[in-house]
Amino acid sequence: MRGKRIMAAGLLLSMSVLSLCACGRQYPVAEDKIYVGVAYYDKSDTFLNEFITCFQKEMEKGETFDGNATVTVRDAGSLQQTQDDQVKELINAGCDVLCVNLVNRTDPSEIINIARENDVPIIFFNREPVAEDMLQWERLYYVGADARQSGVMQGELAAEAIRENPQIDRNRDGKIQYVVLEGEPGHQDSIIRTENAVNTLKNKGIELEKLSCGIANWNRAQAQNRMMQMISRHQNKIELVLANNDDMALGAMDAYQKLNYTEAALPAFFGIDGTDVGLEAVREAKLSGTVYNDKEGQAAAMAQLAVAAVTGKGMEKIRFQDGKYIYLPYYKVTGDNVSDYSEESISTLQ
Ligand code: BGC
Ligand code: CA
């Protein structure tokens, strides 16, 4: 409620500034205030919740923007139609810039049209629209990370672990029997991460035997279910679990725990993200490794871009790829360096 009132005040303010700019709404905001609307696909997503918290802190801490920034967040509950409506509401409430994590990354046209009609720039994040859609309008941007890199790094981590710990090949047949837990089909990170992790392991000379692959939509509970099915089919043959994200790696571990497997009988698990729970599992040596999806870096880049897109200032300092993309690098995390990823260490690294 309170948020709504603030946004309504913002609407009046933007309108009064707007009416002074009869020539159009290029940079219509008062320099000391900006209103940012964030729309994301689903509030059950662990990584995105952490990412959005970082973004809010970033906007509010006053380093990126020394005025007053108001951030309003909407969760679409995995429905594109709901997100389209939320974006309309955010624009009607006077948002100066939108940060959109699409539900369906191939279906941004309605959002782009409304934003263009109102001349409100959009920064898509984490769920990357296809290239043609990004060309629909010049005030569209994307902030994310390179899926291929995360897959390669996961493969490298797994290859190193297998070389260092020959006992991972529990049946000693010289091959690693593995399963994959995949994110949503159609998400740029799912297929690309899997392909690159597996190819990297092969390129590193690790012989692999794929036992199974299950889609668990980034979700811990779904991953637990899928893993229970895989265990019942393959019993203790599974030596390696490659998960497209940490939540699914943790769900796989939950399945083994539920079945009371002893530690010695567990496969090696690898995730991607370095969420709080993911890093905790690395610290406890339950997760052999993860790949850090740099939410702090991405959130800082999105904040900087949001301010530049609204005020028109600072755009020249941003290093884009192809004029509208910002990709932050991933980092490998194992038990050896996980202490660099405590909250304090990350904030001092920035
Ligand atoms: C993250 C996942 C997350 C997904 C949501 C991916 O980049 O690794 O944890 O669920 O984005 O779009
Ligand atoms: Ca084996």
Coordinates of C-alpha atoms and ligand atoms in Angstrom, one line a residue:
M1 CA 0.0 0.0 0.0
R2 CA 2.7 2.4 1.1
G3 CA 4.7 1.5 -2.1
K4 CA 1.6 2.4 -4.2
R5 CA 1.3 5.8 -2.6
I6 CA 4.9 6.5 -3.2
M7 CA 4.5 5.4 -6.8
A8 CA 1.4 7.6 -7.2
A9 CA 3.4 10.6 -5.9
G10 CA 6.0 9.6 -8.4
L11 CA 3.4 9.7 -11.1
L12 CA 2.4 13.2 -10.3
L13 CA 6.0 14.3 -10.1
S14 CA 6.9 12.7 -13.4
M15 CA 3.9 14.2 -15.0
S16 CA 4.7 17.6 -13.9
V17 CA 8.3 17.3 -15.1
L18 CA 6.9 15.8 -18.3
S19 CA 4.7 18.7 -19.0
L20 CA 7.7 20.9 -19.0
C21 CA 9.3 18.8 -21.7
A22 CA 6.9 19.5 -24.5
C23 CA 9.4 18.1 -27.0
G24 CA 8.9 14.5 -25.8
R25 CA 9.9 12.2 -23.1
Q26 CA 13.5 11.7 -23.7
Y27 CA 14.9 12.2 -20.1
P28 CA 11.8 13.4 -18.3
V29 CA 12.8 12.8 -14.7
A30 CA 13.7 15.1 -11.9
E31 CA 17.4 14.5 -11.5
D32 CA 17.1 13.7 -7.8
K33 CA 14.5 11.0 -8.0
I34 CA 14.0 7.9 -10.1
Y35 CA 11.4 5.2 -10.1
V36 CA 12.4 1.7 -11.1
G37 CA 10.0 -1.0 -11.8
V38 CA 11.3 -4.6 -11.5
A39 CA 9.2 -7.5 -12.9
Y40 CA 10.4 -11.0 -12.4
Y41 CA 9.1 -14.4 -13.4
D42 CA 8.6 -16.2 -10.1
K43 CA 9.2 -15.5 -6.5
S44 CA 10.1 -19.1 -5.7
D45 CA 13.4 -18.7 -7.6
T46 CA 16.3 -18.6 -5.1
F47 CA 18.9 -17.1 -7.3
L48 CA 16.6 -14.3 -8.5
N49 CA 15.4 -13.4 -5.0
E50 CA 19.1 -12.9 -4.0
F51 CA 19.8 -11.0 -7.1
I52 CA 16.9 -8.6 -6.6
T53 CA 17.9 -8.0 -3.0
C54 CA 21.3 -7.0 -4.3
F55 CA 19.8 -4.7 -6.8
Q56 CA 17.6 -3.0 -4.2
K57 CA 20.6 -2.4 -2.0
E58 CA 22.6 -1.2 -4.9
M59 CA 19.9 1.4 -5.9
E60 CA 19.3 2.5 -2.3
K61 CA 22.9 2.8 -1.1
G62 CA 23.4 6.0 -3.0
E63 CA 26.6 5.2 -4.8
T64 CA 25.1 4.5 -8.1
F65 CA 22.6 7.3 -7.8
D66 CA 23.0 10.1 -5.4
G67 CA 19.3 11.0 -5.5
N68 CA 16.3 9.1 -4.2
A69 CA 15.6 5.8 -5.9
T70 CA 12.4 3.9 -5.4
V71 CA 12.3 0.3 -6.5
T72 CA 9.0 -1.5 -6.9
V73 CA 9.1 -5.3 -7.4
R74 CA 6.4 -7.5 -9.0
D75 CA 6.4 -11.3 -9.2
A76 CA 4.5 -12.8 -12.1
G77 CA 3.9 -16.2 -10.6
S78 CA 5.2 -17.8 -13.8
L79 CA 2.5 -16.3 -16.0
Q80 CA 3.5 -14.1 -19.0
Q81 CA 0.0 -12.5 -19.1
T82 CA 0.3 -11.5 -15.4
Q83 CA 3.7 -9.9 -16.1
D84 CA 2.4 -8.0 -19.1
D85 CA -0.3 -6.5 -16.8
Q86 CA 2.2 -5.7 -14.1
V87 CA 4.4 -3.9 -16.6
K88 CA 1.4 -1.8 -17.7
E89 CA 0.7 -1.0 -14.0
L90 CA 4.3 0.0 -13.4
I91 CA 4.3 2.3 -16.4
N92 CA 1.0 3.8 -15.4
A93 CA 2.3 4.4 -11.9
G94 CA 5.1 6.5 -13.4
C95 CA 8.1 4.2 -13.5
D96 CA 11.1 5.8 -15.4
V97 CA 12.8 2.5 -16.3
L98 CA 11.8 -1.1 -16.2
C99 CA 13.9 -4.1 -15.3
V100 CA 12.3 -7.2 -16.7
N101 CA 13.0 -10.9 -16.1
L102 CA 10.6 -12.3 -18.6
V103 CA 8.5 -15.3 -17.8
N104 CA 8.7 -16.5 -21.4
R105 CA 11.9 -15.2 -23.0
T106 CA 10.5 -15.6 -26.5
D107 CA 7.4 -13.5 -25.8
P108 CA 8.5 -9.9 -24.9
S109 CA 6.6 -8.1 -27.7
E110 CA 3.7 -6.8 -25.6
I111 CA 6.0 -5.5 -23.0
I112 CA 8.2 -3.8 -25.6
N113 CA 5.2 -2.2 -27.3
I114 CA 3.8 -0.7 -24.1
A115 CA 7.3 0.5 -23.0
R116 CA 8.0 2.0 -26.4
E117 CA 4.6 3.8 -26.5
N118 CA 5.5 5.4 -23.2
D119 CA 9.2 5.8 -24.0
V120 CA 10.3 3.9 -20.9
P121 CA 13.5 2.0 -21.4
I122 CA 13.7 -1.7 -20.5
I123 CA 16.6 -3.6 -19.1
F124 CA 16.0 -7.3 -19.5
F125 CA 17.9 -9.5 -17.1
N126 CA 18.8 -13.1 -16.5
R127 CA 16.3 -14.5 -19.0
E128 CA 17.7 -13.3 -22.3
P129 CA 15.3 -12.4 -25.1
V130 CA 16.1 -13.6 -28.6
A131 CA 18.3 -11.3 -30.7
E132 CA 15.6 -10.2 -33.1
D133 CA 13.4 -9.0 -30.2
M134 CA 16.3 -7.0 -28.8
L135 CA 16.4 -5.1 -32.1
Q136 CA 12.7 -4.1 -31.9
W137 CA 13.7 -0.8 -30.2
E138 CA 16.9 1.1 -29.4
R139 CA 16.1 1.5 -25.7
L140 CA 16.3 -2.2 -24.9
Y141 CA 19.2 -3.6 -22.9
Y142 CA 20.2 -7.0 -21.4
V143 CA 22.2 -7.7 -18.3
G144 CA 23.3 -11.3 -17.6
A145 CA 26.1 -13.8 -17.9
D146 CA 27.5 -16.1 -20.6
A147 CA 25.8 -19.5 -20.2
R148 CA 28.5 -21.2 -22.1
Q149 CA 31.2 -20.1 -19.7
S150 CA 29.3 -21.5 -16.7
G151 CA 28.9 -24.9 -18.4
V152 CA 32.6 -25.0 -19.3
M153 CA 33.6 -24.1 -15.7
Q154 CA 31.3 -26.7 -14.2
G155 CA 32.9 -29.3 -16.5
E156 CA 36.4 -28.2 -15.5
L157 CA 35.5 -28.4 -11.8
A158 CA 34.1 -31.9 -12.2
A159 CA 37.1 -33.0 -14.3
E160 CA 39.5 -31.7 -11.6
A161 CA 37.6 -33.4 -8.9
I162 CA 37.5 -36.7 -10.8
R163 CA 41.3 -36.6 -11.4
E164 CA 42.0 -35.8 -7.7
N165 CA 39.5 -38.3 -6.3
P166 CA 39.6 -41.5 -8.2
Q167 CA 37.1 -43.0 -5.7
I168 CA 34.4 -41.0 -7.6
D169 CA 34.6 -43.8 -10.1
R170 CA 33.1 -46.1 -7.5
N171 CA 32.7 -49.2 -9.6
R172 CA 36.3 -48.7 -11.0
D173 CA 35.3 -49.2 -14.6
G174 CA 37.2 -46.2 -15.9
K175 CA 34.0 -44.4 -16.8
I176 CA 31.9 -41.9 -14.9
Q177 CA 28.3 -42.8 -14.8
Y178 CA 26.4 -39.5 -14.6
V179 CA 23.0 -37.9 -14.6
V180 CA 22.0 -34.3 -15.4
L181 CA 19.3 -32.1 -13.8
E182 CA 18.2 -29.5 -16.2
G183 CA 16.5 -26.1 -15.7
E184 CA 13.5 -25.0 -17.7
P185 CA 13.4 -26.1 -21.3
G186 CA 13.8 -23.1 -23.5
H187 CA 15.9 -21.1 -21.0
Q188 CA 19.2 -20.0 -22.5
D189 CA 21.1 -21.4 -19.5
S190 CA 19.7 -24.9 -19.5
I191 CA 20.8 -26.6 -22.7
I192 CA 24.0 -24.5 -23.1
R193 CA 25.2 -25.3 -19.5
T194 CA 24.6 -29.0 -20.0
E195 CA 26.2 -29.2 -23.4
N196 CA 29.3 -27.3 -22.3
A197 CA 29.7 -29.1 -19.0
V198 CA 29.6 -32.5 -20.7
N199 CA 31.8 -31.5 -23.6
T200 CA 34.4 -30.0 -21.3
L201 CA 34.6 -33.2 -19.3
K202 CA 35.0 -35.2 -22.5
N203 CA 37.7 -32.8 -23.8
K204 CA 39.5 -33.2 -20.6
G205 CA 39.7 -36.9 -21.3
I206 CA 37.1 -38.1 -18.8
E207 CA 35.2 -41.1 -20.1
L208 CA 31.5 -40.6 -19.5
E209 CA 28.4 -42.8 -19.5
K210 CA 25.1 -40.9 -19.4
L211 CA 22.5 -42.7 -17.3
S212 CA 19.7 -40.3 -17.3
C213 CA 18.6 -36.7 -17.6
G214 CA 15.7 -35.0 -15.9
I215 CA 14.1 -31.6 -16.2
A216 CA 13.5 -30.0 -12.8
N217 CA 12.8 -26.3 -13.8
W218 CA 15.5 -24.8 -11.5
N219 CA 13.5 -26.1 -8.5
R220 CA 14.8 -28.0 -5.5
A221 CA 11.6 -30.0 -4.8
Q222 CA 11.2 -31.0 -8.4
A223 CA 14.9 -32.0 -8.5
Q224 CA 14.4 -34.2 -5.4
N225 CA 11.5 -36.0 -7.2
R226 CA 13.4 -36.5 -10.4
M227 CA 16.4 -37.7 -8.5
M228 CA 14.3 -40.2 -6.5
Q229 CA 13.1 -41.6 -9.8
M230 CA 16.6 -41.8 -11.2
I231 CA 17.9 -43.5 -8.0
S232 CA 15.2 -46.1 -8.1
R233 CA 16.1 -46.9 -11.7
H234 CA 19.9 -46.9 -11.4
Q235 CA 20.4 -47.5 -7.7
N236 CA 24.0 -47.0 -6.6
K237 CA 25.3 -46.8 -10.1
I238 CA 25.2 -42.9 -10.2
E239 CA 28.7 -41.4 -9.7
L240 CA 28.2 -37.8 -10.7
V241 CA 25.3 -35.4 -10.7
L242 CA 25.6 -32.3 -12.9
A243 CA 22.9 -29.8 -12.0
N244 CA 22.2 -26.7 -14.0
N245 CA 21.9 -24.7 -10.7
D246 CA 22.5 -25.1 -7.0
D247 CA 18.9 -25.5 -6.0
M248 CA 18.6 -28.6 -8.2
A249 CA 21.9 -30.0 -6.9
L250 CA 20.6 -29.5 -3.4
G251 CA 17.3 -31.2 -4.3
A252 CA 19.4 -34.2 -5.6
M253 CA 21.1 -34.4 -2.2
D254 CA 17.8 -34.2 -0.5
A255 CA 16.7 -37.3 -2.4
Y256 CA 19.8 -39.3 -1.2
Q257 CA 19.2 -38.1 2.3
K258 CA 15.6 -39.1 2.3
L259 CA 16.7 -42.6 1.2
N260 CA 19.3 -42.7 4.0
Y261 CA 22.3 -43.2 1.8
T262 CA 25.6 -43.2 3.6
E263 CA 28.2 -40.6 2.7
A264 CA 30.5 -43.2 1.0
A265 CA 27.7 -44.2 -1.3
L266 CA 26.9 -40.7 -2.5
P267 CA 27.8 -39.4 -6.0
A268 CA 29.7 -36.1 -6.5
F269 CA 27.4 -33.2 -7.0
F270 CA 28.0 -30.0 -8.9
G271 CA 25.8 -26.9 -9.2
I272 CA 25.9 -23.4 -10.6
D273 CA 25.0 -20.0 -8.9
G274 CA 26.7 -19.9 -5.5
T275 CA 23.5 -19.0 -3.7
D276 CA 23.7 -18.7 0.0
V277 CA 22.5 -22.4 0.5
G278 CA 24.8 -23.5 -2.4
L279 CA 27.9 -21.9 -0.8
E280 CA 27.0 -23.3 2.5
A281 CA 26.8 -26.8 1.0
V282 CA 30.3 -26.2 -0.6
R283 CA 31.6 -25.1 2.8
E284 CA 30.2 -28.4 4.3
A285 CA 31.8 -30.3 1.5
K286 CA 28.4 -31.7 0.5
L287 CA 28.5 -29.9 -2.9
S288 CA 31.9 -30.6 -4.6
G289 CA 31.8 -27.3 -6.5
T290 CA 29.7 -24.6 -7.9
V291 CA 30.1 -21.8 -10.4
Y292 CA 29.5 -18.3 -9.1
N293 CA 26.7 -16.4 -10.9
D294 CA 27.8 -12.9 -10.0
K295 CA 24.6 -11.4 -8.7
E296 CA 26.4 -8.5 -7.1
G297 CA 28.2 -7.6 -10.3
Q298 CA 25.0 -8.0 -12.4
A299 CA 23.0 -6.0 -9.9
A300 CA 25.5 -3.2 -9.9
A301 CA 25.6 -3.2 -13.7
M302 CA 21.8 -3.1 -13.9
A303 CA 21.7 -0.2 -11.4
Q304 CA 24.3 1.8 -13.2
L305 CA 22.5 1.2 -16.5
A306 CA 19.1 2.0 -15.1
V307 CA 20.3 5.4 -13.9
A308 CA 22.1 6.1 -17.1
A309 CA 19.1 5.1 -19.2
V310 CA 16.8 7.4 -17.2
T311 CA 19.1 10.4 -16.7
G312 CA 21.1 10.1 -19.9
K313 CA 24.2 10.5 -17.9
G314 CA 27.0 8.0 -17.6
M315 CA 26.0 5.8 -20.6
E316 CA 29.5 6.4 -22.2
K317 CA 31.1 4.7 -19.2
I318 CA 29.2 1.5 -19.7
R319 CA 31.0 -1.2 -21.7
F320 CA 28.4 -2.9 -23.8
Q321 CA 28.7 -5.7 -26.2
D322 CA 26.8 -5.1 -29.5
G323 CA 25.6 -1.8 -28.1
K324 CA 23.0 -3.2 -25.7
Y325 CA 24.3 -6.3 -23.8
I326 CA 26.3 -6.5 -20.5
Y327 CA 27.6 -9.9 -19.6
L328 CA 29.4 -10.5 -16.3
P329 CA 31.9 -13.3 -15.8
Y330 CA 31.3 -16.5 -13.8
Y331 CA 33.8 -17.8 -11.2
K332 CA 34.7 -21.3 -10.0
V333 CA 34.0 -22.1 -6.4
T334 CA 35.3 -25.2 -4.5
G335 CA 36.1 -26.0 -0.8
D336 CA 39.5 -24.3 -1.4
N337 CA 38.3 -20.8 -2.2
V338 CA 34.7 -20.8 -0.8
S339 CA 35.8 -18.5 2.1
D340 CA 36.3 -15.7 -0.5
Y341 CA 32.6 -15.8 -1.1
S342 CA 31.4 -14.9 2.4
E343 CA 29.2 -11.8 2.4
E344 CA 31.9 -9.6 3.8
S345 CA 34.5 -10.8 1.3
I346 CA 32.2 -10.2 -1.6
S347 CA 31.3 -6.7 -0.6
T348 CA 35.0 -5.8 -0.1
L349 CA 35.8 -7.3 -3.6
Q350 CA 33.3 -5.0 -5.3
Ligands
BGC1 C1 20.1 -19.4 -12.6 C2 19.0 -20.2 -12.0 C3 17.7 -19.5 -12.0 C4 17.4 -19.1 -13.5 C5 16.1 -18.3 -13.5 C6 19.7 -19.0 -14.0 O1 20.7 -18.2 -14.5 O2 21.3 -20.1 -12.6 O3 19.3 -20.5 -10.6 O4 16.7 -20.3 -11.5 O5 18.5 -18.3 -14.0 O6 15.9 -17.7 -14.8
CA2 CA 32.3 -45.8 -13.0

